[in-house]
């Protein structure tokens, strides 16, 4: 089914279930510890060996020798496979560094060997016996600031509208500042883990933790040069991903090699201290923002030039992603420089692009509002746009940013705040308030599903994943709604490559795309049912199919009926409209006058994401984004050793995500909006919107509290300590 | 983790004798740090002597009005002890500022003093570290290294690691002593000030304990009263090691004691700095941090220590 024009009135506008609060259908499994996660698939894999990975100890160079003799003789060891013994494996579309094979080292902790033993302890102990000799390539640079200085002003802008230089030069009020965000790691609770059965070198079964089942299957096929139809991937429960599990990673590759070599299933989890350099991360950014405005607050010039790092051929972190679209202004120039660097592989992390870009742009907007003497909420309202400002013939499908700002300001009590930076003190805490706008593009991907009806029970099968977001629940709601069934008549089966290919989970496209696909499959099933009862038209309600005056319970339909379809999205989506999600964040912080520690006191997010499919799970997504935004603002920072080229604080003690004690009262408001352009359900993504802008709101509040403006993240006390007021 | 043999000891003197006699032996108590280090093969004991059954989990009053804290008293129990809370509140505050509830349940008094540094270069076995591998060099002192968390005073060209304990900082302010039993069965008492060694050329030697010597207790002198406070400064609000911590005991006349954590290879206190307390934080730190050698990345700790103390003094 192709979605090729904006949705009209449909069954979701009279919904009984969709849009109503439902607790997670998988919650009992999770709270009882019985949801089967990848490393614990004892329900399906009874006899397996255990693998342990070995990573490179240098960032760039060659491996000249690997001595695994002692490891091979160690107790319980079945096999040691080194990268020197394997031809370089294939690299699928979105992977950049080679996952295994050959003698070239591209980054620190790149996998170079795997030990497979009877037990985890044996494999780990033997791994320490492997000796590797390297030839280090000293010709490597790890300084992003230096790269930005070198590249600034070069290259072709991605957006170049009007005459930025002239407008900026003529603007009566201007801002020109540098901002920096550090590299960040996903730090999801469950590490990358897989069990692979490739015992006979033929059919391969992979029990893994992955956001994108079909990408994973295709990546495995490319990596090992095998037919994708010989591969089955299962990932029914995922302990967090945040973009770190979009890709095939070394866990599955090493387990597959181990399984083929030993003829038994092999399981392997990436150890936490290994993950942060071995897997992907969000690149650091250096950003220069220039704004020019009239004295009454209209932006006339917007310049955003940024750099991020990547291994050669990668995508980095485009911090300018939102700048072509977010605010009005006739002259703008936007440019992102990708800097080749032999740090671990930079890739996507929650709201790639906007998360980092708004950390800078929304401080710049705060600074500009102050220069203009205009309230930062009003300044943003003044520069709202209902069309793509870089291509004014294209309207936003729906944009209620102004309403987010106004609702938030009212609910938060924005007008009552202290306007003088450093002007409010409670005991030893300086109290401040800040806000920021949120913008995240909205994407939909084709998504398929199968709907099977038997004895009045509906089973939905799709390779869609639930990475903790609530996919099981919203898919059950969509199916129940469409089929006129109750929630408890629906069973949802996810994360299996045996089932129709879905959008998967990522880029906040999963919820809207996959529910649209489930809707399409249910419509196909409805056609089957109507045909079975010989009806031209039928309605589905209260467990019945109703044709004319006859209501037939679905439970009385003999045998099994199956509907299967894939929702695809027509070109009008991207050609006729610009589709995005919007929000506003308001926060209150305290900055300790002695130490400069910044702590949150309260937070409010107002979100405009079209129909909210389930306010319970959507709220959780936004809360999680806000929590991650606190980490981004105040503590998260992959510290780069610029001499050796690696991330130093590579465990959860050194890489500080926010903990419970950091989290204040949080409130989330969803605007009651619909976006008929998005999908038949008129919903858009929300999971990434939640992090966008949060860190800048905190930065602006810390400034309001202390009078100290910090433009480098995280906003740690060492960046304030010498500028704090007297105690 | 390398294979090791294991025995349980039920008598401290016997445990010490065994530890000196068996090659590669090490004591294990709560295991919260040792087991992590064994998994990474930073610690590779050939033999573990489990001292959790040696009867050292009592807190007793001493003849001079102080407290004798058995080496196996958990951090949780010590923090909650009513006598500690009443008479040595700086110690309770320091304890609850450390680690997490689960770790404090397992961590012991003796083990806390013997925990190793959390320097990331010590933890990453692919990196050089003089403490882990004497003579290998110090990864944290090479160009481009990350040294923000590390020490600013008492350090050496061989090592700038800090001692990570909160508990020990409060104990140092309280003039605590460490009681031990040696491999010959003799007992001795070591002031906490002398217990930890500065790294010098031998950062791998962290205490004055002899081979096999085992901590049996920590003693606190009679209570000294005063207002007692412990402020731990860190990037997140919990579950992080101190950037700087300050243990303060202040008498009504303005005199008192100051000990610092997060800045040195041991809890950092100086008598001449204590004497400056009536003259304010700047005067105290001028003595306490005299001769500090911070890196560019952790130079902020000098100002942070002073401002933290100043804020604590301003609260009175």
PDB file of N, CA and C in Angstrom, chain B residues 198-271:
ATOM      1  N   UNK B 198      53.834   8.087  49.309  1.00  0.00           N
ATOM      2  CA  UNK B 198      53.799   8.871  48.066  1.00  0.00           C
ATOM      3  C   UNK B 198      54.538   8.095  46.982  1.00  0.00           C
ATOM      4  N   UNK B 199      54.217   8.345  45.718  1.00  0.00           N
ATOM      5  CA  UNK B 199      54.733   7.464  44.657  1.00  0.00           C
ATOM      6  C   UNK B 199      56.233   7.553  44.428  1.00  0.00           C
ATOM      7  N   UNK B 200      56.789   8.771  44.454  1.00  0.00           N
ATOM      8  CA  UNK B 200      58.211   8.901  44.162  1.00  0.00           C
ATOM      9  C   UNK B 200      58.581   8.119  42.917  1.00  0.00           C
ATOM     10  N   UNK B 201      59.635   7.344  43.025  1.00  0.00           N
ATOM     11  CA  UNK B 201      60.085   6.513  41.899  1.00  0.00           C
ATOM     12  C   UNK B 201      59.415   5.143  41.892  1.00  0.00           C
ATOM     13  N   UNK B 202      58.651   4.849  42.957  1.00  0.00           N
ATOM     14  CA  UNK B 202      58.081   3.499  43.082  1.00  0.00           C
ATOM     15  C   UNK B 202      56.567   3.562  43.329  1.00  0.00           C
ATOM     16  N   UNK B 203      55.824   4.028  42.342  1.00  0.00           N
ATOM     17  CA  UNK B 203      54.371   4.179  42.558  1.00  0.00           C
ATOM     18  C   UNK B 203      53.657   2.856  42.772  1.00  0.00           C
ATOM     19  N   UNK B 204      54.330   1.738  42.454  1.00  0.00           N
ATOM     20  CA  UNK B 204      53.684   0.435  42.669  1.00  0.00           C
ATOM     21  C   UNK B 204      53.603   0.079  44.149  1.00  0.00           C
ATOM     22  N   UNK B 205      54.404   0.741  44.980  1.00  0.00           N
ATOM     23  CA  UNK B 205      54.351   0.494  46.431  1.00  0.00           C
ATOM     24  C   UNK B 205      53.489   1.594  47.049  1.00  0.00           C
ATOM     25  N   UNK B 206      52.318   1.212  47.531  1.00  0.00           N
ATOM     26  CA  UNK B 206      51.342   2.238  47.910  1.00  0.00           C
ATOM     27  C   UNK B 206      51.185   2.419  49.410  1.00  0.00           C
ATOM     28  N   UNK B 207      51.618   1.439  50.200  1.00  0.00           N
ATOM     29  CA  UNK B 207      51.467   1.556  51.652  1.00  0.00           C
ATOM     30  C   UNK B 207      52.764   1.088  52.314  1.00  0.00           C
ATOM     31  N   UNK B 208      52.810   1.258  53.638  1.00  0.00           N
ATOM     32  CA  UNK B 208      53.997   0.820  54.383  1.00  0.00           C
ATOM     33  C   UNK B 208      53.837  -0.618  54.899  1.00  0.00           C
ATOM     34  N   UNK B 209      52.776  -1.282  54.499  1.00  0.00           N
ATOM     35  CA  UNK B 209      52.563  -2.649  54.962  1.00  0.00           C
ATOM     36  C   UNK B 209      53.687  -3.566  54.464  1.00  0.00           C
ATOM     37  N   UNK B 210      54.127  -4.443  55.336  1.00  0.00           N
ATOM     38  CA  UNK B 210      55.118  -5.447  54.953  1.00  0.00           C
ATOM     39  C   UNK B 210      54.423  -6.648  54.315  1.00  0.00           C
ATOM     40  N   UNK B 211      55.222  -7.519  53.732  1.00  0.00           N
ATOM     41  CA  UNK B 211      54.657  -8.721  53.108  1.00  0.00           C
ATOM     42  C   UNK B 211      53.823  -9.498  54.127  1.00  0.00           C
ATOM     43  N   UNK B 212      52.610  -9.800  53.773  1.00  0.00           N
ATOM     44  CA  UNK B 212      51.742 -10.578  54.639  1.00  0.00           C
ATOM     45  C   UNK B 212      51.014  -9.776  55.698  1.00  0.00           C
ATOM     46  N   UNK B 213      51.453  -8.581  55.960  1.00  0.00           N
ATOM     47  CA  UNK B 213      50.856  -7.779  57.041  1.00  0.00           C
ATOM     48  C   UNK B 213      49.402  -7.447  56.717  1.00  0.00           C
ATOM     49  N   UNK B 214      48.552  -7.621  57.706  1.00  0.00           N
ATOM     50  CA  UNK B 214      47.117  -7.472  57.469  1.00  0.00           C
ATOM     51  C   UNK B 214      46.511  -6.426  58.393  1.00  0.00           C
ATOM     52  N   UNK B 215      45.638  -5.600  57.812  1.00  0.00           N
ATOM     53  CA  UNK B 215      44.914  -4.615  58.632  1.00  0.00           C
ATOM     54  C   UNK B 215      43.886  -5.350  59.469  1.00  0.00           C
ATOM     55  N   UNK B 216      43.878  -5.053  60.766  1.00  0.00           N
ATOM     56  CA  UNK B 216      42.870  -5.663  61.642  1.00  0.00           C
ATOM     57  C   UNK B 216      41.836  -4.658  62.101  1.00  0.00           C
ATOM     58  N   UNK B 217      42.227  -3.395  62.164  1.00  0.00           N
ATOM     59  CA  UNK B 217      41.277  -2.382  62.645  1.00  0.00           C
ATOM     60  C   UNK B 217      41.763  -0.999  62.268  1.00  0.00           C
ATOM     61  N   UNK B 218      40.811  -0.077  62.335  1.00  0.00           N
ATOM     62  CA  UNK B 218      41.148   1.348  62.291  1.00  0.00           C
ATOM     63  C   UNK B 218      40.661   1.941  63.594  1.00  0.00           C
ATOM     64  N   UNK B 219      41.527   2.676  64.284  1.00  0.00           N
ATOM     65  CA  UNK B 219      41.095   3.278  65.553  1.00  0.00           C
ATOM     66  C   UNK B 219      40.938   4.775  65.391  1.00  0.00           C
ATOM     67  N   UNK B 220      39.901   5.275  66.061  1.00  0.00           N
ATOM     68  CA  UNK B 220      39.660   6.718  66.097  1.00  0.00           C
ATOM     69  C   UNK B 220      39.915   7.186  67.516  1.00  0.00           C
ATOM     70  N   UNK B 221      40.652   8.281  67.690  1.00  0.00           N
ATOM     71  CA  UNK B 221      40.827   8.827  69.039  1.00  0.00           C
ATOM     72  C   UNK B 221      39.490   9.319  69.589  1.00  0.00           C
ATOM     73  N   UNK B 222      39.503   9.726  70.832  1.00  0.00           N
ATOM     74  CA  UNK B 222      38.274  10.228  71.449  1.00  0.00           C
ATOM     75  C   UNK B 222      37.705  11.368  70.617  1.00  0.00           C
ATOM     76  N   UNK B 223      36.391  11.494  70.617  1.00  0.00           N
ATOM     77  CA  UNK B 223      35.748  12.520  69.784  1.00  0.00           C
ATOM     78  C   UNK B 223      36.295  13.911  70.077  1.00  0.00           C
ATOM     79  N   UNK B 224      36.384  14.714  69.035  1.00  0.00           N
ATOM     80  CA  UNK B 224      36.917  16.067  69.210  1.00  0.00           C
ATOM     81  C   UNK B 224      35.835  17.126  69.041  1.00  0.00           C
ATOM     82  N   UNK B 225      34.606  16.702  68.798  1.00  0.00           N
ATOM     83  CA  UNK B 225      33.518  17.671  68.702  1.00  0.00           C
ATOM     84  C   UNK B 225      33.661  18.575  67.500  1.00  0.00           C
ATOM     85  N   UNK B 226      33.173  19.788  67.637  1.00  0.00           N
ATOM     86  CA  UNK B 226      33.230  20.758  66.549  1.00  0.00           C
ATOM     87  C   UNK B 226      32.167  20.487  65.493  1.00  0.00           C
ATOM     88  N   UNK B 227      32.074  21.408  64.543  1.00  0.00           N
ATOM     89  CA  UNK B 227      31.173  21.174  63.414  1.00  0.00           C
ATOM     90  C   UNK B 227      31.934  20.373  62.375  1.00  0.00           C
ATOM     91  N   UNK B 228      31.339  19.298  61.939  1.00  0.00           N
ATOM     92  CA  UNK B 228      32.037  18.404  61.015  1.00  0.00           C
ATOM     93  C   UNK B 228      31.279  18.335  59.695  1.00  0.00           C
ATOM     94  N   UNK B 229      31.998  18.462  58.622  1.00  0.00           N
ATOM     95  CA  UNK B 229      31.341  18.454  57.310  1.00  0.00           C
ATOM     96  C   UNK B 229      32.243  17.758  56.302  1.00  0.00           C
ATOM     97  N   UNK B 230      31.612  17.172  55.310  1.00  0.00           N
ATOM     98  CA  UNK B 230      32.357  16.559  54.215  1.00  0.00           C
ATOM     99  C   UNK B 230      31.685  16.998  52.922  1.00  0.00           C
ATOM    100  N   UNK B 231      32.399  17.683  52.085  1.00  0.00           N
ATOM    101  CA  UNK B 231      31.828  18.091  50.808  1.00  0.00           C
ATOM    102  C   UNK B 231      32.604  17.438  49.680  1.00  0.00           C
ATOM    103  N   UNK B 232      31.864  16.698  48.869  1.00  0.00           N
ATOM    104  CA  UNK B 232      32.467  15.988  47.743  1.00  0.00           C
ATOM    105  C   UNK B 232      32.001  16.667  46.461  1.00  0.00           C
ATOM    106  N   UNK B 233      32.935  17.107  45.665  1.00  0.00           N
ATOM    107  CA  UNK B 233      32.604  17.853  44.444  1.00  0.00           C
ATOM    108  C   UNK B 233      32.827  16.950  43.239  1.00  0.00           C
ATOM    109  N   UNK B 234      31.816  16.888  42.375  1.00  0.00           N
ATOM    110  CA  UNK B 234      31.913  15.996  41.217  1.00  0.00           C
ATOM    111  C   UNK B 234      30.970  16.480  40.125  1.00  0.00           C
ATOM    112  N   UNK B 235      31.150  15.913  38.926  1.00  0.00           N
ATOM    113  CA  UNK B 235      30.361  16.376  37.789  1.00  0.00           C
ATOM    114  C   UNK B 235      28.912  15.932  37.899  1.00  0.00           C
ATOM    115  N   UNK B 236      28.685  14.693  38.355  1.00  0.00           N
ATOM    116  CA  UNK B 236      27.298  14.281  38.547  1.00  0.00           C
ATOM    117  C   UNK B 236      27.047  14.131  40.046  1.00  0.00           C
ATOM    118  N   UNK B 237      25.785  14.039  40.403  1.00  0.00           N
ATOM    119  CA  UNK B 237      25.432  14.199  41.806  1.00  0.00           C
ATOM    120  C   UNK B 237      25.722  12.974  42.657  1.00  0.00           C
ATOM    121  N   UNK B 238      25.962  11.832  42.029  1.00  0.00           N
ATOM    122  CA  UNK B 238      26.212  10.621  42.801  1.00  0.00           C
ATOM    123  C   UNK B 238      27.031   9.659  41.958  1.00  0.00           C
ATOM    124  N   UNK B 239      27.614   8.671  42.617  1.00  0.00           N
ATOM    125  CA  UNK B 239      28.304   7.591  41.935  1.00  0.00           C
ATOM    126  C   UNK B 239      29.406   8.107  41.017  1.00  0.00           C
ATOM    127  N   UNK B 240      30.281   8.910  41.588  1.00  0.00           N
ATOM    128  CA  UNK B 240      31.453   9.391  40.851  1.00  0.00           C
ATOM    129  C   UNK B 240      32.543   9.663  41.873  1.00  0.00           C
ATOM    130  N   UNK B 241      33.784   9.509  41.449  1.00  0.00           N
ATOM    131  CA  UNK B 241      34.893   9.823  42.341  1.00  0.00           C
ATOM    132  C   UNK B 241      35.038  11.339  42.433  1.00  0.00           C
ATOM    133  N   UNK B 242      35.628  11.780  43.534  1.00  0.00           N
ATOM    134  CA  UNK B 242      35.707  13.218  43.791  1.00  0.00           C
ATOM    135  C   UNK B 242      36.663  13.892  42.818  1.00  0.00           C
ATOM    136  N   UNK B 243      36.248  15.057  42.314  1.00  0.00           N
ATOM    137  CA  UNK B 243      37.224  15.947  41.689  1.00  0.00           C
ATOM    138  C   UNK B 243      38.069  16.549  42.809  1.00  0.00           C
ATOM    139  N   UNK B 244      37.365  17.005  43.821  1.00  0.00           N
ATOM    140  CA  UNK B 244      37.970  17.454  45.069  1.00  0.00           C
ATOM    141  C   UNK B 244      36.976  17.114  46.161  1.00  0.00           C
ATOM    142  N   UNK B 245      37.463  16.656  47.308  1.00  0.00           N
ATOM    143  CA  UNK B 245      36.581  16.565  48.471  1.00  0.00           C
ATOM    144  C   UNK B 245      37.287  17.203  49.656  1.00  0.00           C
ATOM    145  N   UNK B 246      36.477  17.738  50.551  1.00  0.00           N
ATOM    146  CA  UNK B 246      37.021  18.435  51.712  1.00  0.00           C
ATOM    147  C   UNK B 246      36.364  17.880  52.969  1.00  0.00           C
ATOM    148  N   UNK B 247      37.182  17.386  53.887  1.00  0.00           N
ATOM    149  CA  UNK B 247      36.701  17.015  55.216  1.00  0.00           C
ATOM    150  C   UNK B 247      37.089  18.149  56.157  1.00  0.00           C
ATOM    151  N   UNK B 248      36.104  18.641  56.878  1.00  0.00           N
ATOM    152  CA  UNK B 248      36.336  19.805  57.737  1.00  0.00           C
ATOM    153  C   UNK B 248      35.834  19.522  59.139  1.00  0.00           C
ATOM    154  N   UNK B 249      36.693  19.785  60.128  1.00  0.00           N
ATOM    155  CA  UNK B 249      36.261  19.791  61.521  1.00  0.00           C
ATOM    156  C   UNK B 249      36.583  21.184  62.050  1.00  0.00           C
ATOM    157  N   UNK B 250      35.568  21.878  62.495  1.00  0.00           N
ATOM    158  CA  UNK B 250      35.790  23.270  62.900  1.00  0.00           C
ATOM    159  C   UNK B 250      35.225  23.506  64.288  1.00  0.00           C
ATOM    160  N   UNK B 251      36.088  24.009  65.167  1.00  0.00           N
ATOM    161  CA  UNK B 251      35.683  24.268  66.543  1.00  0.00           C
ATOM    162  C   UNK B 251      35.052  25.657  66.635  1.00  0.00           C
ATOM    163  N   UNK B 252      34.310  25.871  67.698  1.00  0.00           N
ATOM    164  CA  UNK B 252      33.641  27.186  67.838  1.00  0.00           C
ATOM    165  C   UNK B 252      34.626  28.361  67.807  1.00  0.00           C
ATOM    166  N   UNK B 253      35.863  28.141  68.214  1.00  0.00           N
ATOM    167  CA  UNK B 253      36.825  29.257  68.206  1.00  0.00           C
ATOM    168  C   UNK B 253      37.473  29.458  66.837  1.00  0.00           C
ATOM    169  N   UNK B 254      37.028  28.702  65.843  1.00  0.00           N
ATOM    170  CA  UNK B 254      37.552  28.911  64.492  1.00  0.00           C
ATOM    171  C   UNK B 254      38.738  28.028  64.149  1.00  0.00           C
ATOM    172  N   UNK B 255      39.302  27.339  65.123  1.00  0.00           N
ATOM    173  CA  UNK B 255      40.393  26.415  64.822  1.00  0.00           C
ATOM    174  C   UNK B 255      39.808  25.112  64.291  1.00  0.00           C
ATOM    175  N   UNK B 256      40.670  24.251  63.785  1.00  0.00           N
ATOM    176  CA  UNK B 256      40.146  22.976  63.313  1.00  0.00           C
ATOM    177  C   UNK B 256      41.091  22.269  62.378  1.00  0.00           C
ATOM    178  N   UNK B 257      40.522  21.396  61.567  1.00  0.00           N
ATOM    179  CA  UNK B 257      41.316  20.534  60.691  1.00  0.00           C
ATOM    180  C   UNK B 257      40.692  20.482  59.298  1.00  0.00           C
ATOM    181  N   UNK B 258      41.553  20.321  58.316  1.00  0.00           N
ATOM    182  CA  UNK B 258      41.089  20.202  56.927  1.00  0.00           C
ATOM    183  C   UNK B 258      41.853  19.073  56.256  1.00  0.00           C
ATOM    184  N   UNK B 259      41.145  18.155  55.636  1.00  0.00           N
ATOM    185  CA  UNK B 259      41.790  17.121  54.808  1.00  0.00           C
ATOM    186  C   UNK B 259      41.137  17.136  53.431  1.00  0.00           C
ATOM    187  N   UNK B 260      41.952  16.866  52.416  1.00  0.00           N
ATOM    188  CA  UNK B 260      41.448  16.879  51.038  1.00  0.00           C
ATOM    189  C   UNK B 260      41.502  15.483  50.413  1.00  0.00           C
ATOM    190  N   UNK B 261      40.491  15.203  49.612  1.00  0.00           N
ATOM    191  CA  UNK B 261      40.507  14.015  48.761  1.00  0.00           C
ATOM    192  C   UNK B 261      40.491  14.445  47.303  1.00  0.00           C
ATOM    193  N   UNK B 262      40.846  13.521  46.435  1.00  0.00           N
ATOM    194  CA  UNK B 262      40.781  13.779  44.993  1.00  0.00           C
ATOM    195  C   UNK B 262      41.939  14.586  44.446  1.00  0.00           C
ATOM    196  N   UNK B 263      42.929  14.887  45.280  1.00  0.00           N
ATOM    197  CA  UNK B 263      44.034  15.737  44.810  1.00  0.00           C
ATOM    198  C   UNK B 263      45.398  15.067  44.909  1.00  0.00           C
ATOM    199  N   UNK B 264      45.493  13.973  45.653  1.00  0.00           N
ATOM    200  CA  UNK B 264      46.817  13.442  45.994  1.00  0.00           C
ATOM    201  C   UNK B 264      46.777  11.920  46.069  1.00  0.00           C
ATOM    202  N   UNK B 265      47.941  11.287  46.132  1.00  0.00           N
ATOM    203  CA  UNK B 265      47.989   9.821  46.235  1.00  0.00           C
ATOM    204  C   UNK B 265      47.542   9.305  47.602  1.00  0.00           C
ATOM    205  N   UNK B 266      47.214  10.199  48.521  1.00  0.00           N
ATOM    206  CA  UNK B 266      46.719   9.805  49.844  1.00  0.00           C
ATOM    207  C   UNK B 266      45.858  10.935  50.371  1.00  0.00           C
ATOM    208  N   UNK B 267      45.081  10.688  51.402  1.00  0.00           N
ATOM    209  CA  UNK B 267      44.311  11.794  51.992  1.00  0.00           C
ATOM    210  C   UNK B 267      45.279  12.912  52.368  1.00  0.00           C
ATOM    211  N   UNK B 268      44.943  14.142  52.021  1.00  0.00           N
ATOM    212  CA  UNK B 268      45.953  15.212  52.084  1.00  0.00           C
ATOM    213  C   UNK B 268      45.648  16.196  53.200  1.00  0.00           C
ATOM    214  N   UNK B 269      46.548  16.228  54.172  1.00  0.00           N
ATOM    215  CA  UNK B 269      46.369  17.131  55.322  1.00  0.00           C
ATOM    216  C   UNK B 269      47.732  17.567  55.817  1.00  0.00           C
ATOM    217  N   UNK B 270      47.830  18.802  56.265  1.00  0.00           N
ATOM    218  CA  UNK B 270      49.089  19.302  56.831  1.00  0.00           C
ATOM    219  C   UNK B 270      48.774  20.105  58.081  1.00  0.00           C
ATOM    220  N   UNK B 271      49.598  19.920  59.108  1.00  0.00           N
ATOM    221  CA  UNK B 271      49.377  20.631  60.369  1.00  0.00           C
ATOM    222  C   UNK B 271      49.476  22.140  60.169  1.00  0.00           C
TER     223      UNK B 271
END
